mmCIF file with all atom_site columns, C-alpha atoms in Angstrom:
data_model
loop_
_atom_site.group_PDB
_atom_site.id
_atom_site.type_symbol
_atom_site.label_atom_id
_atom_site.label_alt_id
_atom_site.label_comp_id
_atom_site.label_asym_id
_atom_site.label_entity_id
_atom_site.label_seq_id
_atom_site.pdbx_PDB_ins_code
_atom_site.Cartn_x
_atom_site.Cartn_y
_atom_site.Cartn_z
_atom_site.occupancy
_atom_site.B_iso_or_equiv
_atom_site.pdbx_formal_charge
_atom_site.auth_seq_id
_atom_site.auth_comp_id
_atom_site.auth_asym_id
_atom_site.auth_atom_id
_atom_site.pdbx_PDB_model_num
ATOM 1  C CA . MET A 1 1  ? 55.187 8.981  14.304 1.00 90.00 ? 1117 MET A CA 1
ATOM 2  C CA . ARG A 1 2  ? 51.357 10.030 15.368 1.00 94.00 ? 1118 ARG A CA 1
ATOM 3  C CA . ILE A 1 3  ? 48.577 9.980  18.526 1.00 96.00 ? 1119 ILE A CA 1
ATOM 4  C CA . GLU A 1 4  ? 45.478 8.943  19.510 1.00 95.00 ? 1120 GLU A CA 1
ATOM 5  C CA . TYR A 1 5  ? 43.704 10.931 21.182 1.00 95.00 ? 1121 TYR A CA 1
ATOM 6  C CA . GLY A 1 6  ? 40.552 9.786  22.973 1.00 94.00 ? 1122 GLY A CA 1
ATOM 7  C CA . ASP A 1 7  ? 38.700 12.848 25.175 1.00 91.00 ? 1123 ASP A CA 1
ATOM 8  C CA . GLU A 1 8  ? 36.548 10.995 27.171 1.00 91.00 ? 1124 GLU A CA 1
ATOM 9  C CA . ASN A 1 9  ? 39.531 8.726  28.928 1.00 94.00 ? 1125 ASN A CA 1
ATOM 10 C CA . ASP A 1 10 ? 41.914 11.780 28.457 1.00 95.00 ? 1126 ASP A CA 1
ATOM 11 C CA . VAL A 1 11 ? 44.240 9.254  27.124 1.00 96.00 ? 1127 VAL A CA 1
ATOM 12 C CA . ALA A 1 12 ? 47.185 9.682  23.930 1.00 96.00 ? 1128 ALA A CA 1
ATOM 13 C CA . TYR A 1 13 ? 48.536 7.157  22.436 1.00 96.00 ? 1129 TYR A CA 1
ATOM 14 C CA . ILE A 1 14 ? 52.150 8.253  19.964 1.00 96.00 ? 1130 ILE A CA 1
ATOM 15 C CA . TYR A 1 15 ? 53.515 5.252  18.153 1.00 96.00 ? 1131 TYR A CA 1
ATOM 16 C CA . LEU A 1 16 ? 56.485 5.868  17.352 1.00 97.00 ? 1132 LEU A CA 1
ATOM 17 C CA . VAL A 1 17 ? 56.539 2.469  15.024 1.00 95.00 ? 1133 VAL A CA 1
ATOM 18 C CA . ASP A 1 18 ? 53.664 2.443  11.774 1.00 92.00 ? 1134 ASP A CA 1
ATOM 19 C CA . HIS A 1 19 ? 52.150 -0.161 13.906 1.00 90.00 ? 1135 HIS A CA 1
ATOM 20 C CA . ILE A 1 20 ? 53.300 -2.195 16.659 1.00 92.00 ? 1136 ILE A CA 1
ATOM 21 C CA . GLY A 1 21 ? 52.195 -5.744 16.332 1.00 91.00 ? 1137 GLY A CA 1
ATOM 22 C CA . ALA A 1 22 ? 50.030 -8.583 18.572 1.00 92.00 ? 1138 ALA A CA 1
ATOM 23 C CA . GLY A 1 23 ? 52.528 -9.848 21.443 1.00 91.00 ? 1139 GLY A CA 1
ATOM 24 C CA . GLU A 1 24 ? 55.612 -7.354 20.086 1.00 94.00 ? 1140 GLU A CA 1
ATOM 25 C CA . SER A 1 25 ? 55.086 -5.195 23.268 1.00 94.00 ? 1141 SER A CA 1
ATOM 26 C CA . ALA A 1 26 ? 57.162 -7.535 26.085 1.00 95.00 ? 1142 ALA A CA 1
ATOM 27 C CA . ARG A 1 27 ? 57.268 -5.065 28.474 1.00 96.00 ? 1143 ARG A CA 1
ATOM 28 C CA . GLN A 1 28 ? 56.088 -1.102 29.754 1.00 96.00 ? 1144 GLN A CA 1
ATOM 29 C CA . VAL A 1 29 ? 57.897 0.555  32.067 1.00 96.00 ? 1145 VAL A CA 1
ATOM 30 C CA . VAL A 1 30 ? 56.046 3.477  34.146 1.00 96.00 ? 1146 VAL A CA 1
ATOM 31 C CA . LEU A 1 31 ? 57.529 6.193  33.824 1.00 93.00 ? 1147 LEU A CA 1
ATOM 32 C CA . ASP A 1 32 ? 57.046 7.750  38.310 1.00 84.00 ? 1148 ASP A CA 1
ATOM 33 C CA . ASP A 1 33 ? 57.490 11.400 39.144 1.00 89.00 ? 1149 ASP A CA 1
ATOM 34 C CA . ASP A 1 34 ? 55.712 13.914 41.141 1.00 89.00 ? 1150 ASP A CA 1
ATOM 35 C CA . GLY A 1 35 ? 56.360 16.750 38.566 1.00 89.00 ? 1151 GLY A CA 1
ATOM 36 C CA . ILE A 1 36 ? 54.088 14.715 35.902 1.00 89.00 ? 1152 ILE A CA 1
ATOM 37 C CA . ARG A 1 37 ? 49.429 15.358 36.992 1.00 91.00 ? 1153 ARG A CA 1
ATOM 38 C CA . GLY A 1 38 ? 49.268 12.710 34.920 1.00 92.00 ? 1154 GLY A CA 1
ATOM 39 C CA . GLU A 1 39 ? 50.659 8.625  34.114 1.00 95.00 ? 1155 GLU A CA 1
ATOM 40 C CA . VAL A 1 40 ? 52.925 8.292  31.163 1.00 96.00 ? 1156 VAL A CA 1
ATOM 41 C CA . ILE A 1 41 ? 53.630 4.778  30.358 1.00 97.00 ? 1157 ILE A CA 1
ATOM 42 C CA . LEU A 1 42 ? 56.202 3.236  27.861 1.00 97.00 ? 1158 LEU A CA 1
ATOM 43 C CA . ASP A 1 43 ? 55.893 -0.535 25.401 1.00 97.00 ? 1159 ASP A CA 1
ATOM 44 C CA . VAL A 1 44 ? 59.679 -1.856 24.421 1.00 97.00 ? 1160 VAL A CA 1
ATOM 45 C CA . ASP A 1 45 ? 60.262 -4.750 22.939 1.00 97.00 ? 1161 ASP A CA 1
ATOM 46 C CA . ARG A 1 46 ? 61.881 -7.714 23.823 1.00 96.00 ? 1162 ARG A CA 1
ATOM 47 C CA . GLU A 1 47 ? 64.916 -5.501 22.577 1.00 97.00 ? 1163 GLU A CA 1
ATOM 48 C CA . GLY A 1 48 ? 64.541 -2.615 25.164 1.00 96.00 ? 1164 GLY A CA 1
ATOM 49 C CA . LYS A 1 49 ? 63.736 -0.876 22.041 1.00 97.00 ? 1165 LYS A CA 1
ATOM 50 C CA . VAL A 1 50 ? 60.290 1.864  22.773 1.00 97.00 ? 1166 VAL A CA 1
ATOM 51 C CA . LEU A 1 51 ? 57.850 1.607  20.613 1.00 97.00 ? 1167 LEU A CA 1
ATOM 52 C CA . GLY A 1 52 ? 55.163 3.878  21.824 1.00 97.00 ? 1168 GLY A CA 1
ATOM 53 C CA . ILE A 1 53 ? 54.188 5.955  25.410 1.00 97.00 ? 1169 ILE A CA 1
ATOM 54 C CA . GLU A 1 54 ? 50.968 6.106  26.284 1.00 96.00 ? 1170 GLU A CA 1
ATOM 55 C CA . VAL A 1 55 ? 50.204 8.997  28.307 1.00 97.00 ? 1171 VAL A CA 1
ATOM 56 C CA . VAL A 1 56 ? 47.077 8.558  30.536 1.00 96.00 ? 1172 VAL A CA 1
ATOM 57 C CA . GLY A 1 57 ? 45.685 12.768 31.596 1.00 96.00 ? 1173 GLY A CA 1
ATOM 58 C CA . ALA A 1 58 ? 47.030 13.956 28.696 1.00 96.00 ? 1174 ALA A CA 1
ATOM 59 C CA . SER A 1 59 ? 45.225 17.281 28.534 1.00 96.00 ? 1175 SER A CA 1
ATOM 60 C CA . TYR A 1 60 ? 47.731 17.113 32.248 1.00 95.00 ? 1176 TYR A CA 1
ATOM 61 C CA . VAL A 1 61 ? 50.788 16.060 30.731 1.00 95.00 ? 1177 VAL A CA 1
ATOM 62 C CA . LEU A 1 62 ? 50.806 16.680 27.268 1.00 96.00 ? 1178 LEU A CA 1
ATOM 63 C CA . ARG A 1 63 ? 50.703 20.233 25.348 1.00 95.00 ? 1179 ARG A CA 1
ATOM 64 C CA . PRO A 1 64 ? 47.129 21.978 24.080 1.00 95.00 ? 1180 PRO A CA 1
ATOM 65 C CA . GLU A 1 65 ? 49.747 21.834 20.147 1.00 96.00 ? 1181 GLU A CA 1
ATOM 66 C CA . THR A 1 66 ? 50.257 18.129 20.500 1.00 95.00 ? 1182 THR A CA 1
ATOM 67 C CA . LEU A 1 67 ? 46.817 17.508 21.561 1.00 94.00 ? 1183 LEU A CA 1
ATOM 68 C CA . ALA A 1 68 ? 45.729 19.256 18.307 1.00 94.00 ? 1184 ALA A CA 1
ATOM 69 C CA . THR A 1 69 ? 47.777 17.149 16.423 1.00 94.00 ? 1185 THR A CA 1
ATOM 70 C CA . ALA A 1 70 ? 47.029 13.851 17.665 1.00 95.00 ? 1186 ALA A CA 1
ATOM 71 C CA . ILE A 1 71 ? 43.961 12.084 15.325 1.00 94.00 ? 1187 ILE A CA 1
ATOM 72 C CA . ARG A 1 72 ? 40.561 11.801 17.980 1.00 91.00 ? 1188 ARG A CA 1
ATOM 73 C CA . GLU A 1 73 ? 39.125 8.822  18.814 1.00 76.00 ? 1189 GLU A CA 1
ATOM 74 C CA . GLU A 1 74 ? 36.400 9.731  16.996 1.00 65.00 ? 1190 GLU A CA 1
ATOM 75 C CA . GLU A 1 75 ? 37.842 10.129 13.438 1.00 49.00 ? 1191 GLU A CA 1
ATOM 76 C CA . GLY A 1 76 ? 39.043 6.274  14.145 1.00 50.00 ? 1192 GLY A CA 1
ATOM 77 C CA . PRO A 1 77 ? 40.078 4.600  17.164 1.00 47.00 ? 1193 PRO A CA 1
ATOM 78 C CA . ALA A 1 78 ? 43.088 4.039  18.158 1.00 50.00 ? 1194 ALA A CA 1
ATOM 79 C CA . ASP A 1 79 ? 44.137 0.185  18.061 1.00 51.00 ? 1195 ASP A CA 1
ATOM 80 C CA . PRO A 1 80 ? 48.141 -0.173 18.243 1.00 52.00 ? 1196 PRO A CA 1
ATOM 81 C CA . TYR A 1 81 ? 48.399 -4.217 18.379 1.00 50.00 ? 1197 TYR A CA 1
ATOM 82 C CA . GLY A 1 82 ? 46.558 -4.937 15.452 1.00 49.00 ? 1198 GLY A CA 1
ATOM 83 C CA . THR A 1 83 ? 43.528 -6.278 17.532 1.00 42.00 ? 1199 THR A CA 1
ATOM 84 C CA . GLY A 1 84 ? 40.652 -5.180 15.574 1.00 40.00 ? 1200 GLY A CA 1
ATOM 85 C CA . TYR A 1 85 ? 38.601 -3.890 19.052 1.00 36.00 ? 1201 TYR A CA 1
ATOM 86 C CA . GLY A 1 86 ? 36.491 -1.299 17.722 1.00 35.00 ? 1202 GLY A CA 1
ATOM 87 C CA . GLY A 1 87 ? 35.770 0.304  21.103 1.00 40.00 ? 1203 GLY A CA 1
ATOM 88 C CA . GLY A 1 88 ? 39.795 2.535  20.473 1.00 46.00 ? 1204 GLY A CA 1
ATOM 89 C CA . TRP A 1 89 ? 42.885 1.453  22.193 1.00 47.00 ? 1205 TRP A CA 1
ATOM 90 C CA . THR A 1 90 ? 43.104 -0.373 24.987 1.00 51.00 ? 1206 THR A CA 1
ATOM 91 C CA . PRO A 1 91 ? 46.347 -1.594 27.206 1.00 50.00 ? 1207 PRO A CA 1
ATOM 92 C CA . PRO A 1 92 ? 48.162 -5.153 26.339 1.00 46.00 ? 1208 PRO A CA 1
ATOM 93 C CA . PRO A 1 93 ? 48.290 -7.501 29.012 1.00 43.00 ? 1209 PRO A CA 1
ATOM 94 C CA . ALA A 1 94 ? 50.521 -6.824 32.542 1.00 41.00 ? 1210 ALA A CA 1
ATOM 95 C CA . HIS A 1 95 ? 53.747 -9.109 32.418 1.00 40.00 ? 1211 HIS A CA 1
#
């Protein structure tokens, strides 16, 4: 497991697998809870297995010590889908 974080957008991505291939994430499940100040989205494969977790508003949702362990965007852009996109992590296309 590893965490990547972009300060500019306050978005963290928690990888639960080593690599997420293009098209491997079949759907996104938004966890909706009024008690969370951000947004938590699960990336799920076709078998219903969770591949990763996107956290929007990460500084509100994750503990500071958790974010302190994250790879910062400036250290190397996140690219969970292997797209080669150089501007940081981009979410998969909506289904």
